[in-house]
Coordinates of C-alpha atoms and ligand atoms in Angstrom, one line a residue:
X174 CA -15.8 -50.4 -38.3
X175 CA -12.5 -50.0 -40.1
X176 CA -9.7 -48.4 -38.1
X177 CA -6.9 -47.5 -40.4
X178 CA -3.6 -49.3 -40.0
X179 CA -1.7 -46.1 -40.0
X180 CA 1.7 -47.4 -38.8
X181 CA 2.8 -48.0 -42.4
X182 CA 2.3 -44.3 -43.2
X183 CA 3.2 -41.2 -41.3
X184 CA 1.8 -41.8 -37.8
X185 CA -1.7 -40.5 -37.4
X186 CA -2.4 -38.8 -34.1
X187 CA -4.3 -40.2 -31.2
X188 CA -7.0 -37.6 -31.8
X189 CA -7.5 -39.0 -35.3
X190 CA -7.8 -42.6 -34.2
X191 CA -10.0 -41.6 -31.3
X192 CA -12.3 -39.6 -33.6
X193 CA -12.5 -42.3 -36.2
X194 CA -13.3 -45.0 -33.7
X195 CA -16.0 -42.9 -32.0
X196 CA -19.7 -42.6 -32.8
X197 CA -20.4 -39.9 -35.3
X198 CA -23.5 -37.8 -34.6
X199 CA -25.5 -35.0 -36.2
X200 CA -25.2 -31.6 -34.7
X201 CA -28.7 -30.1 -34.2
X202 CA -29.6 -27.3 -31.9
X203 CA -26.3 -27.7 -29.9
X204 CA -26.8 -31.4 -29.2
X205 CA -25.0 -34.3 -30.9
X206 CA -27.5 -37.0 -31.9
X207 CA -27.9 -40.0 -34.1
X208 CA -30.4 -39.8 -37.0
X209 CA -34.0 -40.3 -35.8
X210 CA -34.2 -43.4 -37.9
X211 CA -30.9 -44.7 -36.7
X212 CA -29.8 -45.0 -40.3
X213 CA -26.2 -44.4 -41.3
X214 CA -24.1 -44.1 -44.4
X215 CA -20.5 -45.2 -44.9
X216 CA -17.6 -43.1 -45.9
X217 CA -14.5 -44.6 -47.6
X218 CA -10.8 -44.1 -47.6
X219 CA -10.4 -43.9 -51.4
X220 CA -6.7 -44.7 -51.2
X221 CA -7.4 -48.1 -49.8
X222 CA -11.0 -48.6 -51.0
X223 CA -12.0 -49.4 -47.4
X224 CA -14.8 -48.1 -45.1
X225 CA -13.5 -45.4 -42.9
X226 CA -16.5 -44.5 -40.8
X227 CA -20.3 -44.6 -40.6
X228 CA -22.1 -41.3 -40.2
X229 CA -25.8 -40.6 -39.6
X230 CA -28.1 -40.4 -42.6
X231 CA -30.3 -37.5 -41.7
X232 CA -33.9 -38.0 -42.7
X233 CA -36.9 -35.7 -42.9
X234 CA -37.5 -35.4 -39.1
X235 CA -33.8 -34.6 -38.6
X236 CA -34.0 -31.9 -41.3
X237 CA -37.2 -30.5 -39.6
X238 CA -35.4 -30.5 -36.2
X239 CA -32.4 -28.7 -37.7
X240 CA -34.5 -26.1 -39.5
X241 CA -36.5 -25.5 -36.3
X242 CA -33.3 -25.1 -34.3
X243 CA -31.7 -22.8 -36.8
X244 CA -34.9 -20.7 -36.9
X245 CA -35.1 -20.2 -33.2
X246 CA -31.3 -19.5 -33.0
X247 CA -31.8 -16.6 -35.5
X248 CA -33.0 -14.2 -32.8
X249 CA -30.4 -15.3 -30.3
X250 CA -27.5 -14.8 -32.8
X251 CA -28.8 -11.4 -33.9
X252 CA -29.2 -10.2 -30.4
X253 CA -25.5 -10.7 -29.8
X254 CA -23.5 -7.5 -30.4
X255 CA -21.6 -7.5 -33.7
X256 CA -18.2 -7.2 -31.9
X257 CA -19.0 -10.3 -29.8
X258 CA -20.2 -12.3 -32.9
X259 CA -16.8 -11.4 -34.4
X260 CA -15.0 -12.5 -31.3
X261 CA -16.9 -15.9 -31.3
X262 CA -16.0 -16.4 -35.0
X263 CA -12.4 -15.6 -34.3
X264 CA -12.4 -18.1 -31.5
X265 CA -14.0 -20.7 -33.8
X266 CA -11.1 -20.1 -36.3
X267 CA -8.5 -20.4 -33.4
X268 CA -10.0 -23.8 -32.4
X269 CA -9.8 -25.1 -36.0
X270 CA -6.2 -23.9 -36.1
X271 CA -5.5 -25.6 -32.7
X272 CA -6.8 -28.9 -34.1
X273 CA -5.5 -28.4 -37.7
X274 CA -2.9 -31.2 -37.5
X275 CA -5.4 -34.0 -36.8
X276 CA -8.3 -32.4 -38.8
X277 CA -5.9 -32.5 -41.8
X278 CA -5.4 -36.3 -41.1
X279 CA -9.1 -37.0 -41.0
X280 CA -9.7 -34.9 -44.1
X281 CA -6.9 -36.7 -45.9
X282 CA -8.3 -40.2 -45.0
X283 CA -11.8 -39.1 -46.0
X284 CA -10.9 -37.4 -49.3
X285 CA -7.6 -39.0 -50.3
X286 CA -5.9 -35.6 -50.6
X287 CA -2.3 -35.4 -49.4
X288 CA -2.3 -34.3 -45.8
X289 CA 0.4 -31.7 -46.6
X290 CA -1.9 -30.1 -49.2
X291 CA -4.7 -29.9 -46.8
X292 CA -2.4 -28.3 -44.2
X293 CA -1.0 -25.8 -46.7
X294 CA -4.1 -25.0 -48.7
X295 CA -7.5 -26.1 -47.5
X296 CA -7.1 -25.2 -43.8
X297 CA -5.5 -21.8 -44.3
X298 CA -8.2 -20.9 -46.9
X299 CA -10.9 -22.0 -44.5
X300 CA -9.4 -20.1 -41.6
X301 CA -8.9 -17.1 -43.9
X302 CA -12.6 -17.1 -44.7
X303 CA -13.7 -17.2 -41.1
X304 CA -11.3 -14.4 -40.0
X305 CA -12.0 -12.2 -43.0
X306 CA -15.7 -12.5 -42.5
X307 CA -15.5 -12.0 -38.7
X308 CA -14.2 -8.5 -39.6
X309 CA -17.5 -7.8 -41.5
X310 CA -19.7 -8.4 -38.4
X311 CA -19.0 -4.8 -37.2
X312 CA -19.2 -3.2 -40.6
X313 CA -22.5 -4.2 -42.1
X314 CA -24.4 -0.9 -42.5
X315 CA -27.3 0.5 -44.5
X316 CA -27.4 4.0 -45.9
X317 CA -29.6 7.1 -45.9
X318 CA -31.1 8.1 -49.3
X319 CA -31.9 11.7 -50.2
X320 CA -35.4 11.8 -51.7
X321 CA -37.5 14.4 -53.4
X322 CA -39.8 15.1 -50.4
X323 CA -38.1 17.2 -47.7
X324 CA -40.4 15.6 -45.1
X325 CA -39.1 12.1 -45.6
X326 CA -36.1 10.4 -44.1
X327 CA -35.3 7.2 -46.0
X328 CA -32.8 4.8 -44.7
X329 CA -31.9 1.2 -45.4
X330 CA -31.0 -1.7 -43.1
X331 CA -29.0 -4.7 -44.1
X332 CA -30.7 -7.7 -42.5
X333 CA -29.8 -11.4 -42.5
X334 CA -31.7 -13.5 -45.0
X335 CA -32.6 -16.2 -42.4
X336 CA -31.8 -19.9 -42.3
X337 CA -29.1 -20.9 -44.8
X338 CA -28.6 -24.4 -46.1
X339 CA -24.9 -24.8 -47.1
X340 CA -24.6 -27.8 -49.4
X341 CA -21.0 -28.5 -50.3
X342 CA -19.0 -31.0 -52.5
X343 CA -16.3 -33.5 -51.6
X344 CA -13.3 -31.9 -53.2
X345 CA -12.6 -29.2 -50.6
X346 CA -14.9 -30.2 -47.8
X347 CA -13.7 -28.1 -44.9
X348 CA -12.6 -25.1 -46.9
X349 CA -15.9 -25.0 -49.0
X350 CA -17.9 -25.3 -45.7
X351 CA -16.0 -22.3 -44.3
X352 CA -16.5 -20.3 -47.4
X353 CA -20.3 -20.6 -46.8
X354 CA -20.6 -20.7 -43.0
X355 CA -18.3 -17.7 -42.4
X356 CA -20.2 -15.0 -44.4
X357 CA -23.5 -16.4 -43.4
X358 CA -22.7 -16.1 -39.7
X359 CA -21.2 -12.7 -40.2
X360 CA -24.4 -11.6 -41.8
X361 CA -26.4 -12.8 -38.8
X362 CA -27.8 -15.9 -40.5
X363 CA -27.9 -19.4 -39.0
X364 CA -26.7 -22.3 -40.9
X365 CA -27.4 -26.0 -41.7
X366 CA -24.3 -27.5 -43.2
X367 CA -24.8 -30.5 -45.5
X368 CA -21.4 -32.0 -46.4
X369 CA -21.0 -34.4 -49.4
X370 CA -21.7 -38.0 -48.5
X371 CA -18.2 -38.9 -49.6
X372 CA -16.5 -36.6 -47.1
X373 CA -18.8 -35.9 -44.1
X374 CA -16.2 -36.0 -41.3
X375 CA -14.6 -32.5 -41.2
X376 CA -18.1 -31.0 -41.2
X377 CA -18.9 -32.9 -38.0
X378 CA -15.7 -31.6 -36.4
X379 CA -16.7 -28.0 -37.4
X380 CA -20.1 -28.4 -35.8
X381 CA -18.4 -29.5 -32.5
X382 CA -15.8 -26.7 -32.6
X383 CA -18.4 -24.0 -33.2
X384 CA -20.1 -25.1 -30.0
X385 CA -16.8 -25.2 -28.1
X386 CA -16.1 -21.7 -29.4
X387 CA -19.3 -20.5 -27.7
X388 CA -21.3 -20.0 -30.8
X389 CA -24.9 -20.5 -29.5
X390 CA -26.7 -23.8 -30.1
X391 CA -28.6 -23.9 -33.3
X392 CA -26.5 -21.3 -35.1
X393 CA -24.4 -24.0 -36.9
X394 CA -26.1 -27.3 -37.4
X395 CA -24.6 -30.2 -39.3
X396 CA -26.6 -32.8 -41.1
X397 CA -24.8 -35.7 -42.8
X398 CA -26.6 -37.7 -45.4
X399 CA -27.2 -38.2 -49.1
X400 CA -27.9 -35.5 -51.6
X401 CA -31.1 -36.9 -53.0
X402 CA -32.6 -37.3 -49.5
X403 CA -31.0 -35.0 -46.9
X404 CA -30.0 -32.4 -49.4
X405 CA -33.3 -32.5 -51.3
X406 CA -35.2 -32.1 -48.0
X407 CA -33.3 -28.9 -47.2
X408 CA -34.0 -27.5 -50.7
X409 CA -37.7 -28.0 -50.5
X410 CA -38.1 -27.0 -46.8
X411 CA -40.1 -23.8 -46.5
X412 CA -38.2 -22.8 -43.4
X413 CA -34.9 -22.5 -45.3
X414 CA -34.5 -19.0 -46.8
X415 CA -31.4 -19.6 -48.9
X416 CA -29.5 -22.5 -50.5
X417 CA -25.8 -21.8 -50.9
X418 CA -24.5 -24.6 -53.1
X419 CA -21.2 -25.7 -54.5
X420 CA -21.2 -28.8 -56.7
X421 CA -22.0 -30.1 -60.1
X422 CA -23.8 -28.3 -62.9
X423 CA -26.5 -31.0 -63.0
X424 CA -27.4 -30.8 -59.3
X425 CA -27.1 -27.0 -59.3
X426 CA -29.7 -26.8 -62.1
X427 CA -32.0 -29.2 -60.2
X428 CA -31.7 -27.2 -57.0
X429 CA -32.4 -23.9 -58.8
X430 CA -35.6 -25.4 -60.4
X431 CA -36.7 -27.0 -57.1
X432 CA -36.0 -23.9 -55.0
X433 CA -38.1 -21.9 -57.3
X434 CA -41.2 -23.4 -55.8
X435 CA -40.6 -21.7 -52.5
X436 CA -38.7 -18.8 -54.1
X437 CA -35.7 -19.4 -52.0
X438 CA -32.5 -17.4 -52.7
X439 CA -30.0 -19.7 -54.4
X440 CA -26.3 -19.2 -55.2
X441 CA -24.5 -21.7 -57.3
X442 CA -20.8 -22.4 -57.6
X443 CA -20.6 -25.0 -60.3
X444 CA -18.1 -26.6 -62.6
X445 CA -15.5 -25.4 -65.0
X446 CA -13.5 -26.3 -68.1
X447 CA -10.9 -23.7 -67.7
X448 CA -8.5 -22.6 -70.5
X449 CA -4.9 -22.0 -69.5
X450 CA -3.2 -20.1 -72.3
X451 CA 0.6 -19.9 -72.8
X452 CA 1.8 -17.4 -75.3
X453 CA 5.3 -17.9 -76.7
X454 CA 6.4 -14.5 -75.3
X455 CA 5.7 -15.3 -71.7
X456 CA 8.5 -14.7 -69.3
X457 CA 9.6 -18.3 -68.7
X458 CA 7.9 -21.0 -70.9
X459 CA 9.2 -23.8 -68.7
X460 CA 7.9 -22.2 -65.5
X461 CA 4.6 -21.6 -67.1
X462 CA 4.4 -25.2 -68.2
X463 CA 5.3 -26.4 -64.8
X464 CA 2.6 -24.2 -63.3
X465 CA 0.2 -25.6 -65.9
X466 CA 0.9 -29.1 -64.7
X467 CA 0.2 -28.1 -61.1
X468 CA -3.0 -26.4 -62.3
X469 CA -4.4 -29.6 -63.6
X470 CA -2.9 -32.3 -61.3
X471 CA -3.4 -30.6 -58.0
X472 CA -5.9 -32.7 -56.0
X473 CA -5.9 -35.2 -58.9
X474 CA -7.7 -32.7 -61.2
X475 CA -10.8 -32.8 -58.9
X476 CA -10.8 -29.0 -58.7
X477 CA -13.5 -26.7 -60.3
X478 CA -10.8 -24.3 -61.3
X479 CA -8.4 -27.0 -62.7
X480 CA -6.6 -25.7 -65.8
X481 CA -7.9 -28.6 -67.8
X482 CA -7.6 -27.1 -71.3
X483 CA -4.0 -26.0 -71.9
X484 CA -3.8 -23.9 -75.1
X485 CA -0.3 -23.2 -76.3
X486 CA 1.2 -21.0 -78.9
X487 CA 2.3 -23.3 -81.7
X488 CA 5.9 -21.9 -81.5
X489 CA 6.4 -23.4 -78.0
X490 CA 3.9 -26.3 -78.2
X491 CA 6.4 -29.2 -78.1
X492 CA 8.5 -27.7 -75.4
X493 CA 5.4 -27.1 -73.2
X494 CA 4.1 -30.7 -73.8
X495 CA 7.5 -32.1 -72.9
X496 CA 7.7 -30.1 -69.7
X497 CA 4.1 -30.9 -68.6
X498 CA 4.7 -34.6 -69.2
X499 CA 7.9 -34.5 -67.2
X500 CA 6.1 -32.8 -64.3
X501 CA 3.3 -35.4 -64.5
X502 CA 5.8 -38.3 -64.4
X503 CA 7.5 -36.8 -61.3
X504 CA 4.3 -36.8 -59.3
X505 CA 4.3 -39.4 -56.5
X506 CA 1.0 -41.3 -56.2
X507 CA 0.2 -42.7 -52.8
X508 CA -1.8 -42.5 -49.6
X509 CA -2.5 -39.0 -48.5
X510 CA -0.9 -39.6 -45.1
X511 CA 2.5 -40.5 -46.6
X512 CA 4.8 -37.5 -46.5
X513 CA 6.1 -38.0 -50.0
X514 CA 2.7 -38.3 -51.7
X515 CA 1.9 -35.5 -54.2
X516 CA -0.9 -37.2 -56.0
X517 CA -3.7 -38.9 -54.2
X518 CA -6.5 -41.1 -55.5
X519 CA -9.8 -40.1 -57.1
X520 CA -12.6 -39.8 -54.6
X521 CA -14.3 -43.1 -55.6
X522 CA -14.4 -46.0 -58.0
X523 CA -17.3 -44.3 -59.7
X524 CA -15.2 -41.2 -60.3
X525 CA -12.4 -43.3 -61.6
X526 CA -14.7 -45.1 -64.1
X527 CA -16.0 -41.7 -65.3
X528 CA -12.5 -40.3 -65.8
X529 CA -11.3 -43.5 -67.5
X530 CA -14.4 -43.4 -69.7
X531 CA -13.3 -40.1 -71.2
X532 CA -9.8 -41.4 -71.8
X533 CA -11.0 -44.6 -73.4
X534 CA -13.3 -42.7 -75.7
X535 CA -10.2 -40.8 -76.9
X536 CA -8.3 -43.9 -77.9
X537 CA -8.3 -44.5 -81.6
X538 CA -10.0 -41.1 -82.3
X539 CA -6.9 -39.3 -83.4
X540 CA -6.1 -38.1 -79.9
X541 CA -2.7 -39.1 -78.7
X542 CA -2.3 -40.2 -75.0
X543 CA 1.2 -38.8 -74.4
X544 CA 1.4 -39.8 -70.8
X545 CA -0.7 -41.8 -68.4
X546 CA -4.2 -43.0 -69.5
X547 CA -4.9 -45.8 -67.1
X548 CA -5.5 -46.7 -63.5
X549 CA -2.5 -47.4 -61.3
X550 CA -1.6 -51.0 -60.6
X551 CA 0.6 -52.8 -58.1
X552 CA 0.4 -51.5 -54.5
X553 CA -2.1 -48.9 -55.5
X554 CA -4.5 -51.2 -57.3
X555 CA -7.0 -51.3 -54.4
X556 CA -7.4 -47.5 -54.3
X557 CA -8.9 -45.3 -56.9
X558 CA -5.6 -44.1 -58.3
X559 CA -5.4 -42.9 -61.9
X560 CA -2.2 -41.9 -63.7
X561 CA -1.7 -38.2 -64.5
X562 CA -2.7 -38.1 -68.2
X563 CA -1.7 -35.7 -71.0
X564 CA -3.6 -35.8 -74.3
X565 CA -2.7 -34.0 -77.5
X566 CA -4.4 -33.7 -80.9
X567 CA -8.0 -33.3 -79.5
X568 CA -10.4 -31.1 -81.4
X569 CA -12.5 -28.4 -79.8
X570 CA -15.6 -30.5 -80.4
X571 CA -14.2 -33.5 -78.6
X572 CA -15.8 -34.3 -75.2
X573 CA -12.4 -34.3 -73.5
X574 CA -12.1 -30.6 -74.4
X575 CA -15.7 -29.6 -73.8
X576 CA -16.8 -31.5 -70.7
X577 CA -15.6 -31.3 -67.1
X578 CA -13.7 -34.5 -66.5
X579 CA -12.8 -33.8 -62.9
X580 CA -9.8 -36.0 -62.9
X581 CA -6.0 -35.8 -63.7
X582 CA -6.5 -35.4 -67.5
X583 CA -5.1 -32.5 -69.4
X584 CA -5.7 -31.7 -73.1
X585 CA -3.0 -29.6 -74.7
X586 CA -4.0 -27.8 -77.9
X587 CA -2.1 -25.4 -80.1
X588 CA -3.1 -22.0 -81.4
X589 CA -1.6 -19.8 -84.1
X590 CA -3.0 -16.3 -83.3
X591 CA -4.8 -14.5 -80.5
X592 CA -7.8 -13.9 -82.9
X593 CA -8.0 -17.6 -83.6
X594 CA -7.6 -18.4 -79.9
X595 CA -10.2 -16.3 -78.0
X596 CA -13.4 -17.6 -79.6
X597 CA -12.0 -21.2 -79.0
X598 CA -11.1 -20.4 -75.4
X599 CA -14.7 -19.2 -74.8
X600 CA -16.4 -22.0 -76.7
X601 CA -17.6 -23.7 -73.5
X602 CA -20.8 -23.5 -71.5
X603 CA -18.7 -23.0 -68.4
X604 CA -17.1 -19.7 -67.4
X605 CA -15.3 -20.2 -64.1
X606 CA -11.6 -19.3 -64.5
X607 CA -8.8 -18.9 -67.0
X608 CA -5.0 -18.4 -67.1
X609 CA -3.0 -16.2 -69.4
X610 CA 0.8 -16.3 -69.7
X611 CA 2.5 -13.5 -71.6
X612 CA 4.9 -10.6 -71.0
X613 CA 3.0 -8.4 -73.3
X614 CA 0.8 -6.3 -71.0
X615 CA -1.5 -5.1 -73.8
X616 CA -2.1 -8.6 -75.0
X617 CA -2.7 -9.8 -71.4
X618 CA -5.3 -7.2 -70.8
X619 CA -7.0 -7.7 -74.1
X620 CA -7.2 -11.5 -73.5
X621 CA -8.5 -10.9 -69.9
X622 CA -11.2 -8.5 -71.3
X623 CA -12.3 -11.0 -74.0
X624 CA -12.3 -14.0 -71.6
X625 CA -15.8 -15.1 -70.4
X626 CA -14.8 -16.2 -66.9
X627 CA -15.4 -15.1 -63.4
X628 CA -11.7 -15.1 -62.6
X629 CA -8.7 -14.5 -64.9
X630 CA -5.1 -15.2 -63.7
X631 CA -2.3 -13.5 -65.5
X632 CA 1.1 -15.1 -65.2
X633 CA -0.1 -17.2 -62.3
X634 CA -2.8 -19.8 -61.6
X635 CA -5.1 -20.9 -58.7
X636 CA -4.6 -17.8 -56.5
X637 CA -7.4 -17.5 -53.9
X638 CA -8.0 -15.1 -51.0
X639 CA -10.8 -14.7 -48.6
X640 CA -11.0 -11.0 -49.6
X641 CA -11.5 -11.8 -53.3
X642 CA -14.8 -13.0 -54.8
X643 CA -14.9 -16.4 -56.4
X644 CA -17.6 -17.6 -58.8
X645 CA -18.4 -18.2 -62.4
X646 CA -20.0 -16.8 -65.5
X647 CA -22.4 -18.7 -67.8
X648 CA -23.2 -22.2 -66.6
X649 CA -20.5 -22.1 -63.9
X650 CA -23.3 -20.6 -61.8
X651 CA -24.1 -17.3 -60.1
X652 CA -23.3 -15.6 -56.7
X653 CA -19.7 -15.3 -55.5
X654 CA -18.1 -16.9 -52.5
X655 CA -15.6 -14.7 -50.6
X656 CA -15.0 -11.0 -50.7
X657 CA -17.7 -8.5 -50.1
X658 CA -20.0 -10.1 -52.7
X659 CA -19.7 -13.3 -50.7
X660 CA -21.2 -11.5 -47.7
X661 CA -23.9 -9.6 -49.6
X662 CA -25.7 -12.8 -50.7
X663 CA -26.6 -13.6 -47.1
X664 CA -28.1 -10.1 -46.6
X665 CA -31.4 -8.5 -47.7
X666 CA -32.1 -4.8 -47.7
X667 CA -35.0 -3.3 -45.9
X668 CA -36.0 0.3 -46.7
X669 CA -37.6 2.5 -44.0
X670 CA -39.5 5.7 -44.9
X671 CA -40.0 8.1 -42.0
X672 CA -42.3 11.1 -42.3
X673 CA -40.6 13.4 -39.8
X674 CA -43.1 16.2 -40.4
X675 CA -45.5 14.4 -38.1
Ligands
NAD869 P1 -22.6 -32.9 -56.6 O1 -23.4 -31.9 -57.3 O2 -22.8 -34.3 -56.9 O3 -22.8 -32.8 -55.0 C1 -22.6 -31.6 -54.3 C2 -23.4 -31.6 -53.0 O4 -24.8 -31.6 -53.4 C3 -23.3 -32.8 -52.1 O5 -23.3 -32.4 -50.8 C4 -24.5 -33.7 -52.5 O6 -24.9 -34.5 -51.4 C5 -25.5 -32.6 -52.7 N1 -26.7 -33.0 -53.5 C6 -26.7 -34.0 -54.5 N2 -28.0 -34.1 -55.0 C7 -28.7 -33.2 -54.3 C8 -30.1 -32.8 -54.4 N3 -31.0 -33.4 -55.2 N4 -30.5 -31.8 -53.6 C9 -29.7 -31.2 -52.7 N5 -28.4 -31.5 -52.6 C10 -27.9 -32.5 -53.4 O7 -21.1 -32.5 -56.8 P2 -19.8 -33.2 -56.3 O8 -19.6 -34.4 -57.2 O9 -19.8 -33.4 -54.8 O10 -18.7 -32.1 -56.6 C11 -18.1 -32.0 -57.8 C12 -18.6 -30.8 -58.6 O11 -18.5 -29.6 -57.8 C13 -17.8 -30.5 -59.8 O12 -18.7 -30.2 -60.9 C14 -17.1 -29.2 -59.5 O13 -16.7 -28.5 -60.6 C15 -18.0 -28.6 -58.5 N6 -17.2 -27.6 -57.7 C16 -17.4 -26.3 -57.9 C17 -16.7 -25.3 -57.2 C18 -16.8 -23.8 -57.4 O14 -16.3 -23.1 -56.6 N7 -17.3 -23.4 -58.6 C19 -15.8 -25.8 -56.2 C20 -15.7 -27.1 -55.9 C21 -16.4 -28.0 -56.7

């Protein structure tokens, strides 16, 4: 087993090295156990291209055991008073916060993300989701409905949907897990968490901390494994009532089709190809351009909401391109545990090849590679590092403009008028998010109204809050995470008719 030589970076804590050198186990029904088959899968440090840990590969019998545990825990969890469930969830959040410094190190090693970003963004968002949803435990209520017959009392109850399989991607492992676990637990559901095979470690920590918090065995189970086996077994399992999925469009569509056989509830948070639009009349063109650079290069562009299509008023086009390129060139690529790192590697060599494929396709096609455009060399050559890349001159029909690249590649395109702009901005199958930069409030609202996207940011970008729903339009999926809508999807409504004349 690879134990990272962390001395050359910021020192990793003893908890991190102890955790990495220990045996990793599934969490099923409150016990930690190897997979029944004994099979494991390896997870890599993408900055070094070396194996970081081996985790169990959950097979069919592990999935069956986890579903059985989650089913029997439903009654236990629902018998606990709502205020006590809220207290347990708050305790769960407190324990994550207690361990945040070393969890951030583990997550950084597993995902390549800068530790500082995990500490500043991922963990607070995850904690926010748990604490926000803990508040809902005591506020889930039905209603009484006045009906025509005077003899009838009609009321509704909001009941948990049942066992939830939460299937999450590798780009925000802990935070995405919390976005799904928290509302499901608040609703009274039990959960089987299936992290991505590239980043399984923080999910295992969450499973242990939930038990330490006093959340009853079986309420949160964690199965590590591959999508096509472990994930697929959850999707077809008749004992799972709902799949809450975040990931790629391709897998999302496959899950929706497969889950139809058992009519499971499905919610899908999928990809994006998000337009970020700078009008020449925005308050500060340079600040907008600097934010636009952050909108694409944060977490190396591996973000569903990445502002990957920058559309700029022709009047300020050159100025914006210059500023974005200057921001890109100031990023410091390196290992996520190094304090000065602002740009980590891509998650894997496969992802690097995919990203590079898009850029290579652009060469010689009239598209100008203004900055970047190749993998990093020298000390970084053994990791999956790719230079932050800025492309100009791409047409709306080019793949770099239409497809989600999921890497540090920005296209910058110009527009002349708002009438010309909006159909182009919406000319994508995705509809996740968009940014608009202008001081003209009428124009801002008109553009926001015309935008086919689940979230529109005006004079800002990448704002998130546990209280605010997050999810896409069109082929970016359906069903929100966070906010009240994020809770509702784990509840089903029962209607009760009472004849009080008898
Ligand atoms: P992915 O679809 O390959 O994998 C996501 C998860 O699905 C993983 O846990 C994987 O093991 C599992 N999986 C794969 N095949 C499966 C199957 N047949 N049955 C069940 N589960 C299966 O996605 P990824 O590469 O991990 O993540 C990147 C994608 O996620 C991007 O498209 C990105 O835009 C999207 N994403 C969306 C959001 C959002 O909120 N909309 C957030 C983050 C990431």
